[in-house]
Amino acid sequence: MEHLVSPSLLAADFLNLGKEVAMVNNSLADWIHCDIMDGVFVPNISFGFPVIEYVKRVAEKPLDVHLMITDPDRYLSRFHDAGANILTVQYEACIHLQRTVSEIRRLGMKAGVAINPHTPVSLLEDTLPFIDMVLIMTVNPGFGGQSFINESYKKIRELRKMIEKKGFNILIEVDGGIDTANAAELVGAGVNVLVAGNSVFSSKDPQETIRRLKKLD
Ligand code: DX5
Ligand code: ZN
């Protein structure tokens, strides 16, 4: 399948969020990535329900919501009601992960699990039957604009093998330090969804950057 591009609004101009979403609507992007940070799971606080609800009103692409929050079970239905289409929880934040991802699916969303750079992909083996996507964090979550961790390639290849061996239909997403310089190699290693924050929103021509991330020419 052709890979997907999911620009992260964390790097957008929040004073002009409507315009930024319109820019993404009119680009080759596939999804809109929303980073939710609670100041506990990660050392940063981003935005919450009111922002997602407003984005949802104008978004013409699915909302790919990445929860960097502790105990996400408390808020799954709220994120569904706010407009999330794909909901990803952090492996490290869930005590009963199978229950959490099953509830995400029961609510009608696609279920994703994100793993931090220190978390091995092998820990996901028993969870793969219950999810639609794995998000391999390629930086430590919390901030945009960090450098890509090169060791991530090994994890991507290992996960791709695990998924293919069992014949699962699961997307591999990467998030953190993705740009037009590493996108092609990531897709070559088996990535299906590229998240990009600063490389898109801080570029001179964000729509052209999205096009380059999508077309990889
Ligand atoms: C990191 C977030 C990312 C972030 C990526 O904690 O999960 O989605 O916005 O930003 P860049 O692409 O700038 O590294
Ligand atoms: Zn993210």
Short mmCIF file of N, CA, C and O and ligand atoms in Angstrom, two decimals, residues 8 33-35 66 68 135 137 175 195, ligand 2:
data_model
loop_
_atom_site.label_atom_id
_atom_site.label_comp_id
_atom_site.label_asym_id
_atom_site.label_seq_id
_atom_site.Cartn_x
_atom_site.Cartn_y
_atom_site.Cartn_z
N SER A 8 1.57 16.88 12.16
CA SER A 8 1.25 17.08 13.58
C SER A 8 0.97 18.54 13.90
O SER A 8 1.85 19.40 13.76
N HIS A 33 -2.60 14.74 12.69
CA HIS A 33 -2.10 14.18 13.94
C HIS A 33 -2.27 15.21 15.07
O HIS A 33 -1.83 16.35 14.96
N CYS A 34 -2.92 14.78 16.17
CA CYS A 34 -3.14 15.66 17.32
C CYS A 34 -2.43 15.07 18.53
O CYS A 34 -2.74 13.94 18.95
N ASP A 35 -1.49 15.80 19.09
CA ASP A 35 -0.69 15.34 20.22
C ASP A 35 -1.27 15.84 21.53
O ASP A 35 -1.29 17.05 21.77
N HIS A 66 -2.99 11.11 19.29
CA HIS A 66 -1.91 10.43 20.01
C HIS A 66 -1.92 10.89 21.46
O HIS A 66 -1.59 12.04 21.76
N MET A 68 -0.49 11.11 24.95
CA MET A 68 0.67 10.97 25.84
C MET A 68 0.20 11.34 27.23
O MET A 68 0.58 12.40 27.77
N LEU A 135 2.55 2.68 16.83
CA LEU A 135 3.31 3.93 16.64
C LEU A 135 4.67 3.76 17.32
O LEU A 135 4.75 3.63 18.54
N MET A 137 7.72 5.45 18.52
CA MET A 137 8.23 6.80 18.81
C MET A 137 9.71 6.84 18.42
O MET A 137 10.52 6.03 18.89
N ASP A 175 6.95 8.71 14.53
CA ASP A 175 6.64 10.05 15.03
C ASP A 175 7.86 10.62 15.76
O ASP A 175 8.32 10.04 16.75
N VAL A 195 4.43 10.70 10.59
CA VAL A 195 3.98 11.91 11.29
C VAL A 195 5.07 12.96 11.11
O VAL A 195 6.25 12.63 11.22
ZN ZN B 2 2.58 12.37 18.21
#
